[in-house]
CSV table of C-alpha atoms in Angstrom, one decimal:
chain,number,residue,atom,x,y,z
S,332,MET,CA,21.1,-5.8,-36.0
S,333,ARG,CA,17.6,-6.4,-37.3
S,334,TYR,CA,16.1,-7.9,-34.2
S,335,LYS,CA,16.8,-4.8,-32.2
S,336,SER,CA,14.9,-2.4,-34.3
S,337,LEU,CA,12.1,-5.0,-34.4
S,338,THR,CA,11.8,-5.0,-30.6
S,339,ILE,CA,11.7,-1.3,-30.5
S,340,THR,CA,9.2,-0.9,-33.3
S,341,SER,CA,6.8,-3.4,-31.7
S,342,ILE,CA,6.8,-1.5,-28.4
S,343,PHE,CA,6.0,1.8,-30.1
S,344,VAL,CA,3.4,0.3,-32.5
S,345,LEU,CA,1.5,-0.7,-29.3
S,346,MET,CA,1.7,2.9,-28.3
S,347,ALA,CA,0.7,4.4,-31.6
S,348,GLY,CA,-2.9,3.3,-31.4
S,349,VAL,CA,-3.8,5.2,-28.3
S,350,ALA,CA,-1.3,8.0,-29.0
S,351,GLY,CA,-2.4,11.0,-30.9
S,352,THR,CA,-0.3,14.1,-30.5
S,353,ALA,CA,-3.0,16.0,-28.7
S,354,PHE,CA,-0.5,18.4,-27.1
S,355,THR,CA,1.3,19.9,-30.1
S,356,GLY,CA,0.7,23.6,-30.8
S,357,GLU,CA,-0.7,24.3,-27.3
S,358,ASN,CA,0.8,27.1,-25.4
S,359,TRP,CA,2.3,25.8,-22.2
S,360,GLY,CA,3.6,29.1,-20.9
S,361,LYS,CA,6.1,28.7,-18.2
S,362,TYR,CA,6.1,24.9,-18.5
S,363,ALA,CA,7.9,25.1,-21.8
S,364,ALA,CA,11.2,26.6,-23.0
S,365,GLY,CA,11.6,26.4,-26.7
S,366,GLU,CA,11.3,22.7,-27.7
S,367,LYS,CA,11.6,21.6,-24.1
S,368,ARG,CA,8.5,20.7,-22.2
S,369,SER,CA,8.1,19.9,-18.6
S,370,GLY,CA,6.5,16.5,-17.7
S,371,TYR,CA,3.7,18.6,-16.3
S,372,THR,CA,2.5,19.3,-19.9
S,373,PHE,CA,2.1,15.5,-20.6
S,374,MET,CA,-0.2,14.9,-17.6
S,375,THR,CA,-4.0,14.9,-17.5
S,376,PRO,CA,-5.8,18.0,-16.4
S,377,GLU,CA,-6.7,16.3,-13.1
S,378,THR,CA,-3.0,15.5,-12.3
S,379,ARG,CA,-2.0,19.1,-13.3
S,380,ALA,CA,-4.7,20.5,-11.0
S,381,MET,CA,-3.2,18.6,-8.1
S,382,GLN,CA,0.2,20.2,-8.8
S,383,ASP,CA,-1.4,23.7,-9.3
S,384,ASP,CA,-2.8,23.8,-5.7
S,385,ASP,CA,-0.1,23.5,-3.0
S,386,PHE,CA,-2.8,22.4,-0.7
S,387,ALA,CA,-4.1,19.5,-2.8
S,388,ASN,CA,-0.5,18.5,-3.7
S,389,PRO,CA,0.3,15.7,-1.2
S,390,ALA,CA,4.0,16.4,-1.7
S,391,PHE,CA,3.7,19.3,0.6
S,392,LEU,CA,3.3,17.0,3.5
S,393,TRP,CA,6.9,16.2,3.0
S,394,VAL,CA,7.9,19.8,2.4
S,395,GLU,CA,6.3,20.7,5.7
S,396,GLN,CA,8.3,17.9,7.4
S,397,GLY,CA,11.5,19.3,5.8
S,398,GLN,CA,10.6,22.8,7.1
S,399,GLU,CA,10.2,21.4,10.6
S,400,LEU,CA,13.5,19.6,10.4
S,401,TRP,CA,15.2,22.7,9.2
S,402,SER,CA,15.3,24.2,12.7
S,403,LYS,CA,15.6,21.0,14.6
S,404,VAL,CA,18.9,20.6,16.5
S,405,GLU,CA,20.5,17.2,15.9
S,406,GLY,CA,23.9,15.7,16.3
S,407,GLU,CA,26.9,16.3,18.6
S,408,ALA,CA,27.6,19.7,17.3
S,409,GLY,CA,24.3,20.9,18.8
S,410,LYS,CA,23.2,22.6,15.6
S,411,SER,CA,20.3,22.7,13.2
S,412,CYS,CA,20.4,23.7,9.5
S,413,ALA,CA,19.0,27.1,10.6
S,414,SER,CA,21.9,27.7,12.9
S,415,CYS,CA,24.2,28.1,9.9
S,416,HIS,CA,21.9,28.8,7.0
S,417,GLY,CA,19.2,31.1,8.7
S,418,ASP,CA,16.1,31.5,6.5
S,419,ALA,CA,16.0,28.8,3.9
S,420,ASP,CA,14.0,31.1,1.5
S,421,LYS,CA,17.2,33.3,1.2
S,422,SER,CA,20.1,30.9,1.8
S,423,MET,CA,18.7,28.0,-0.3
S,424,LYS,CA,17.5,30.0,-3.3
S,425,GLY,CA,19.0,28.8,-6.5
S,426,VAL,CA,20.3,25.5,-5.1
S,427,GLY,CA,17.5,23.5,-6.9
S,428,ALA,CA,18.3,25.2,-10.2
S,429,THR,CA,22.0,24.5,-10.3
S,430,TYR,CA,22.8,21.1,-8.7
S,431,PRO,CA,24.5,18.7,-9.1
S,432,VAL,CA,27.8,20.6,-8.7
S,433,TYR,CA,31.5,19.7,-8.6
S,434,ALA,CA,32.7,19.2,-5.0
S,435,LYS,CA,36.4,19.9,-4.8
S,436,GLU,CA,36.9,18.1,-1.5
S,437,LEU,CA,35.5,14.8,-3.1
S,438,GLY,CA,36.8,15.2,-6.6
S,439,LYS,CA,33.4,14.4,-8.0
S,440,LEU,CA,29.8,15.7,-8.5
S,441,ILE,CA,27.3,15.8,-5.6
S,442,ASN,CA,23.6,16.4,-5.7
S,443,VAL,CA,21.3,18.1,-3.2
S,444,GLU,CA,20.6,15.0,-1.2
S,445,GLN,CA,24.3,14.4,-0.8
S,446,ARG,CA,25.0,18.0,0.1
S,447,ILE,CA,22.4,17.8,2.8
S,448,ASN,CA,23.9,14.6,4.2
S,449,GLN,CA,27.4,16.1,4.0
S,450,CYS,CA,26.2,19.0,6.2
S,451,ARG,CA,24.7,16.5,8.6
S,452,THR,CA,27.7,14.3,9.0
S,453,GLU,CA,30.5,16.8,8.8
S,454,ARG,CA,29.0,19.9,10.2
S,455,MET,CA,26.3,18.7,12.6
S,456,LYS,CA,28.0,15.4,13.6
S,457,ALA,CA,24.7,13.8,13.0
S,458,LYS,CA,23.8,10.5,11.2
S,459,PRO,CA,23.1,10.9,7.5
S,460,TRP,CA,19.6,10.3,6.4
S,461,LYS,CA,18.9,7.2,4.2
S,462,TYR,CA,18.3,7.9,0.5
S,463,GLU,CA,14.5,7.7,0.0
S,464,SER,CA,13.7,8.2,3.7
S,465,SER,CA,10.9,10.6,4.3
S,466,GLN,CA,13.4,12.9,6.1
S,467,LEU,CA,15.8,13.2,3.2
S,468,LEU,CA,13.0,13.4,0.6
S,469,GLY,CA,11.3,16.1,2.7
S,470,MET,CA,14.4,18.2,3.2
S,471,THR,CA,15.4,17.9,-0.5
S,472,ALA,CA,11.9,19.0,-1.5
S,473,TYR,CA,12.0,21.8,1.0
S,474,VAL,CA,15.4,23.0,-0.2
S,475,LYS,CA,14.5,22.7,-3.9
S,476,ASN,CA,11.2,24.4,-3.4
S,477,GLN,CA,13.0,27.6,-2.5
S,478,SER,CA,14.0,27.8,-6.2
S,479,ARG,CA,10.6,27.2,-7.5
S,480,GLY,CA,10.0,29.1,-10.8
S,481,MET,CA,13.7,29.7,-11.4
S,482,PRO,CA,15.1,28.4,-14.7
S,483,VAL,CA,17.2,25.2,-14.4
S,484,ASN,CA,20.8,26.2,-15.2
S,485,PRO,CA,23.5,23.9,-14.0
S,486,LYS,CA,27.2,24.4,-14.7
S,487,ILE,CA,28.8,21.9,-17.1
S,488,ASP,CA,32.2,23.5,-17.8
S,489,GLY,CA,35.4,23.4,-15.9
S,490,ALA,CA,35.8,20.6,-13.4
S,491,ALA,CA,32.2,19.4,-14.1
S,492,ALA,CA,32.9,18.8,-17.8
S,493,SER,CA,34.2,15.3,-17.7
S,494,PHE,CA,31.4,14.1,-15.4
S,495,PHE,CA,28.9,15.8,-17.7
S,496,GLU,CA,30.3,13.8,-20.6
S,497,ARG,CA,29.9,10.6,-18.7
S,498,GLY,CA,26.3,11.4,-17.9
S,499,LYS,CA,25.7,12.1,-21.5
S,500,ALA,CA,27.3,8.8,-22.6
S,501,PHE,CA,25.1,7.0,-20.1
S,502,TYR,CA,22.0,8.7,-21.5
S,503,ASN,CA,22.7,7.6,-25.1
S,504,GLN,CA,24.0,4.1,-24.2
S,505,ARG,CA,21.6,1.2,-25.0
S,506,ARG,CA,21.2,-1.2,-22.1
S,507,GLY,CA,19.1,-4.0,-20.7
S,508,GLN,CA,17.3,-6.9,-22.3
S,509,LEU,CA,15.3,-4.5,-24.4
S,510,ASP,CA,18.6,-2.8,-25.4
S,511,MET,CA,17.2,0.7,-25.2
S,512,ALA,CA,18.8,4.0,-24.2
S,513,CYS,CA,17.1,6.8,-22.3
S,514,MET,CA,17.1,8.8,-25.6
S,515,ASN,CA,15.2,6.1,-27.5
S,516,CYS,CA,12.2,6.9,-25.4
S,517,HIS,CA,12.6,10.5,-24.2
S,518,VAL,CA,14.2,12.1,-27.2
S,519,GLN,CA,12.7,10.0,-30.0
S,520,HIS,CA,9.2,9.3,-28.8
S,521,PRO,CA,7.8,11.9,-26.4
S,522,GLY,CA,4.0,12.3,-26.7
S,523,LYS,CA,3.4,8.7,-27.5
S,524,MET,CA,1.7,6.2,-25.2
S,525,ILE,CA,3.7,3.4,-23.7
S,526,ARG,CA,1.4,1.0,-21.9
S,527,ALA,CA,-0.7,3.3,-19.6
S,528,ASN,CA,1.9,6.2,-19.6
S,529,ARG,CA,2.2,9.0,-22.0
S,530,LEU,CA,6.0,9.4,-22.7
S,531,SER,CA,7.4,12.8,-21.8
S,532,GLN,CA,10.8,14.2,-22.5
S,533,GLY,CA,12.0,12.8,-19.2
S,534,GLN,CA,12.8,16.1,-17.6
S,535,PRO,CA,14.0,16.3,-14.0
S,536,ASN,CA,12.8,19.7,-13.0
S,537,ALA,CA,9.9,18.6,-10.7
S,538,PHE,CA,11.8,16.2,-8.5
S,539,PRO,CA,11.4,15.0,-5.8
S,540,LEU,CA,7.8,14.5,-6.9
S,541,TYR,CA,4.7,12.8,-5.8
S,542,ARG,CA,3.8,10.0,-8.1
S,543,LEU,CA,0.3,8.7,-7.9
S,544,LYS,CA,1.6,5.2,-8.7
S,545,TRP,CA,4.0,5.4,-5.8
S,546,GLN,CA,1.5,7.0,-3.5
S,547,LYS,CA,4.4,9.0,-2.1
S,548,LEU,CA,7.2,11.3,-2.8
S,549,GLY,CA,10.2,9.9,-4.7
S,550,SER,CA,13.6,11.0,-5.8
S,551,LEU,CA,15.0,11.5,-9.3
S,552,HIS,CA,17.2,8.4,-8.7
S,553,ARG,CA,14.1,6.3,-7.9
S,554,ARG,CA,12.8,7.4,-11.3
S,555,PHE,CA,16.1,6.5,-13.0
S,556,ARG,CA,16.0,3.1,-11.3
S,557,GLY,CA,12.4,2.5,-12.6
S,558,CYS,CA,13.4,3.6,-16.1
S,559,ASN,CA,16.4,1.2,-16.0
S,560,LYS,CA,14.3,-1.7,-14.8
S,561,GLN,CA,11.6,-1.2,-17.4
S,562,VAL,CA,14.1,-2.0,-20.1
S,563,ARG,CA,15.2,-4.9,-17.9
S,564,ALA,CA,18.6,-3.4,-17.1
S,565,GLU,CA,20.2,-3.7,-13.7
S,566,PRO,CA,19.5,-0.4,-11.8
S,567,TYR,CA,22.4,1.5,-10.1
S,568,PRO,CA,22.3,2.3,-6.4
S,569,PHE,CA,20.7,5.5,-5.2
S,570,GLY,CA,23.3,8.2,-5.1
S,571,SER,CA,25.8,6.3,-7.2
S,572,ASP,CA,28.3,8.3,-9.2
S,573,GLU,CA,26.7,7.0,-12.5
S,574,TYR,CA,23.3,8.5,-11.5
S,575,VAL,CA,24.7,11.8,-10.2
S,576,ASN,CA,26.6,12.2,-13.5
S,577,LEU,CA,23.4,11.3,-15.3
S,578,GLU,CA,21.5,13.8,-13.1
S,579,LEU,CA,23.8,16.6,-14.3
S,580,TYR,CA,23.2,15.6,-17.9
S,581,VAL,CA,19.4,15.6,-17.6
S,582,MET,CA,19.4,18.8,-15.7
S,583,TRP,CA,21.4,20.4,-18.5
S,584,ARG,CA,18.8,19.0,-21.0
S,585,ALA,CA,16.2,20.8,-18.9
S,586,ARG,CA,17.9,24.2,-18.8
S,587,GLY,CA,15.4,27.0,-19.1
S,588,LEU,CA,12.5,25.0,-17.7
S,589,PRO,CA,11.3,26.2,-14.3
S,590,VAL,CA,12.1,24.3,-11.1
S,591,GLU,CA,8.8,22.8,-10.1
S,592,ALA,CA,9.8,20.7,-7.1
S,593,PRO,CA,7.7,19.1,-5.7
S,594,GLY,CA,5.6,18.2,-8.8
S,595,VAL,CA,2.8,15.6,-9.2
S,596,ARG,CA,2.9,12.9,-11.8
S,597,MET,CA,1.0,9.8,-12.8
I,113,MET,CA,5.3,9.5,7.9
I,114,ALA,CA,3.1,10.3,11.0
I,115,THR,CA,-0.6,10.8,10.4
I,116,LYS,CA,-1.2,14.5,10.3
I,117,PRO,CA,-4.4,16.4,9.2
I,118,ARG,CA,-4.3,19.6,7.2
I,119,VAL,CA,-7.3,21.8,6.7
I,120,LYS,CA,-7.8,25.0,4.6
I,121,VAL,CA,-10.7,27.4,5.1
I,122,PRO,CA,-11.0,31.0,4.0
I,123,GLN,CA,-9.8,33.6,6.5
I,124,GLN,CA,-13.0,35.5,6.4
I,125,VAL,CA,-16.4,34.7,4.9
I,126,LYS,CA,-19.6,36.7,4.6
I,127,LYS,CA,-22.8,35.5,6.3
I,128,GLY,CA,-24.8,33.4,3.9
I,129,GLU,CA,-21.8,32.9,1.6
I,130,VAL,CA,-21.0,29.4,0.3
I,131,PHE,CA,-17.4,28.6,0.9
I,132,GLU,CA,-15.0,25.7,0.1
I,133,VAL,CA,-13.3,23.6,2.8
I,134,LYS,CA,-10.3,21.6,1.8
I,135,THR,CA,-8.8,18.7,3.8
I,136,LEU,CA,-5.9,16.3,3.4
I,137,ILE,CA,-4.6,13.8,5.8
I,138,SER,CA,-1.3,11.9,5.6
I,139,HIS,CA,-2.1,8.2,5.8
I,140,LYS,CA,-0.8,5.1,4.1
I,141,MET,CA,-4.4,3.7,3.4
I,142,GLU,CA,-3.2,0.1,3.5
I,143,THR,CA,-5.9,-1.7,1.4
I,144,GLY,CA,-5.7,-5.1,3.0
I,145,LEU,CA,-5.2,-6.6,-0.4
I,146,ARG,CA,-1.4,-6.4,-0.7
I,147,LYS,CA,1.0,-9.2,0.2
I,148,ASP,CA,4.2,-8.9,2.2
I,149,LYS,CA,6.9,-9.5,-0.5
I,150,LYS,CA,9.0,-11.7,1.8
I,151,THR,CA,6.4,-13.8,3.7
I,152,GLY,CA,3.6,-13.8,1.2
I,153,ALA,CA,1.1,-13.0,4.0
I,154,LEU,CA,-1.6,-10.4,3.5
I,155,ILE,CA,-0.8,-7.1,5.1
I,156,PRO,CA,-3.8,-6.2,7.3
I,157,ARG,CA,-6.1,-3.5,6.1
I,158,LYS,CA,-5.6,-0.1,7.8
I,159,ILE,CA,-7.4,2.8,6.3
I,160,ILE,CA,-9.2,6.0,7.4
I,161,ASN,CA,-12.8,4.8,7.1
I,162,LYS,CA,-14.6,8.0,8.0
I,163,LEU,CA,-14.4,11.8,8.0
I,164,ILE,CA,-16.9,13.8,10.0
I,165,VAL,CA,-17.1,17.6,10.0
I,166,LYS,CA,-19.1,19.6,12.5
I,167,TYR,CA,-19.7,23.4,12.2
I,168,ASP,CA,-20.9,25.1,15.3
I,169,GLY,CA,-21.7,21.6,16.8
I,170,ARG,CA,-23.8,20.6,13.8
I,171,GLU,CA,-22.7,17.9,11.3
I,172,VAL,CA,-22.2,19.5,7.9
I,173,PHE,CA,-20.2,16.8,6.1
I,174,LYS,CA,-19.7,13.1,6.5
I,175,ALA,CA,-17.9,10.6,4.2
I,176,ASP,CA,-17.2,6.8,4.4
I,177,PHE,CA,-13.9,5.8,2.9
I,178,HIS,CA,-13.3,2.4,1.3
I,179,PRO,CA,-10.1,0.5,0.4
I,180,ALA,CA,-9.8,1.9,-3.1
I,181,ILE,CA,-9.2,5.4,-1.8
I,182,SER,CA,-5.6,6.6,-2.4
I,183,ALA,CA,-3.0,7.3,0.2
I,184,ASN,CA,-3.0,10.7,1.8
I,185,PRO,CA,-6.7,11.2,1.0
I,186,TYR,CA,-7.8,14.7,-0.1
I,187,MET,CA,-11.4,15.7,0.4
I,188,SER,CA,-13.1,19.1,-0.2
I,189,PHE,CA,-16.7,20.2,0.1
I,190,PHE,CA,-18.8,23.4,0.2
I,191,THR,CA,-20.9,24.7,3.1
I,192,LYS,CA,-22.7,27.9,4.0
I,193,ALA,CA,-21.4,30.5,6.4
I,194,THR,CA,-23.9,30.9,9.3
I,195,LYS,CA,-21.9,32.4,12.2
I,196,SER,CA,-18.4,32.6,13.6
I,197,ALA,CA,-17.7,29.3,15.2
I,198,ASP,CA,-15.4,26.3,15.3
I,199,MET,CA,-15.3,23.7,12.6
I,200,GLU,CA,-14.3,20.4,14.0
I,201,PHE,CA,-12.9,17.6,11.8
I,202,THR,CA,-12.6,14.0,12.9
I,203,TRP,CA,-10.9,11.2,10.8
I,204,VAL,CA,-11.5,7.7,12.1
I,205,ASP,CA,-8.9,5.0,11.6
I,206,ASP,CA,-9.6,1.3,11.2
I,207,ASP,CA,-7.8,0.8,14.5
I,208,GLY,CA,-10.2,3.1,16.3
I,209,THR,CA,-7.8,6.1,16.5
I,210,GLU,CA,-9.4,9.5,15.9
I,211,TYR,CA,-7.4,12.3,14.3
I,212,LYS,CA,-8.9,15.7,15.2
I,213,HIS,CA,-8.4,19.2,13.9
I,214,THR,CA,-10.3,22.4,14.6
I,215,ALA,CA,-10.5,25.4,12.3
I,216,LYS,CA,-12.0,28.8,13.1
I,217,ILE,CA,-14.6,30.1,10.8
I,218,ASN,CA,-14.8,33.9,10.9
I,219,VAL,CA,-18.1,35.3,9.6
I,220,ASN,CA,-18.6,39.0,9.1
């Protein structure tokens, strides 16, 4: 299929001019694990400086909101997260490094956002938060922040195995009018420029993160939707099974990188 | 998200020392240039247009903000420790609302 490779080549030719592989050979310390590199290492020094300082990182506005909500009683059961989970820095440690996980009661994978809403609806008898609402983003960032620095290490065997395989297949499947798979960008061309962005390896370890373009915090599924749309493919809904399976696959790709949530990106 | 100021100052400073003050306020900073996707009408401008900082009652920092400034604007500056006193921060919104915050400067 000749026209396909032509489309792809022309996109990356555009990139090549500005590209340069300025970052090879640098020592990225904790932001790299073997060949894997966090999206942090592809950012400009200015953007990295914002992430380095929790005060300058605007994502912490959401983390603070999550922290406040942690001990707020809501719902008919008259409980807050803290009523059952106590101090988040102990009870939530590790969650951000290991999710999504297989949920027996549902017979499928769930991610942190969905686990939080499961606790709200089933255990607090409260309304679930909408995906991408500041409450759900804030609580997810707060929960994942308790694992900051821990190596990403999700479980992909046992009951999770078949979902992992589906996520992997999604990652390598060409789609959209441009007929490109995730791997065509994030495996084959990291380091190159694509329009105004420097392509990274597409690692998920800093989500939810503050994107300067969004001017707010956004979830990993928002990023998936953006990446689907930019090859002119139909995006899947937030929290869809397809995206949760994909989330497990990209978390597995990131194993060994530290949880950065909440990061800052261009 | 509700508008909320954050300020960071050192816990202790020596008299005469120059120290950094960091500020951040959550705000959408609506530029007035965006259109409502459904109606096509311009969304009215609503930004923080000023930050004024007083230390011991005296103005030590002032900035005018314009529509190109990002959401959740961060601003930091340096000033000199004179005496233990309050530092008062006022952000002024286009709609006239003033968001205020006070930080204690401890000079030894």
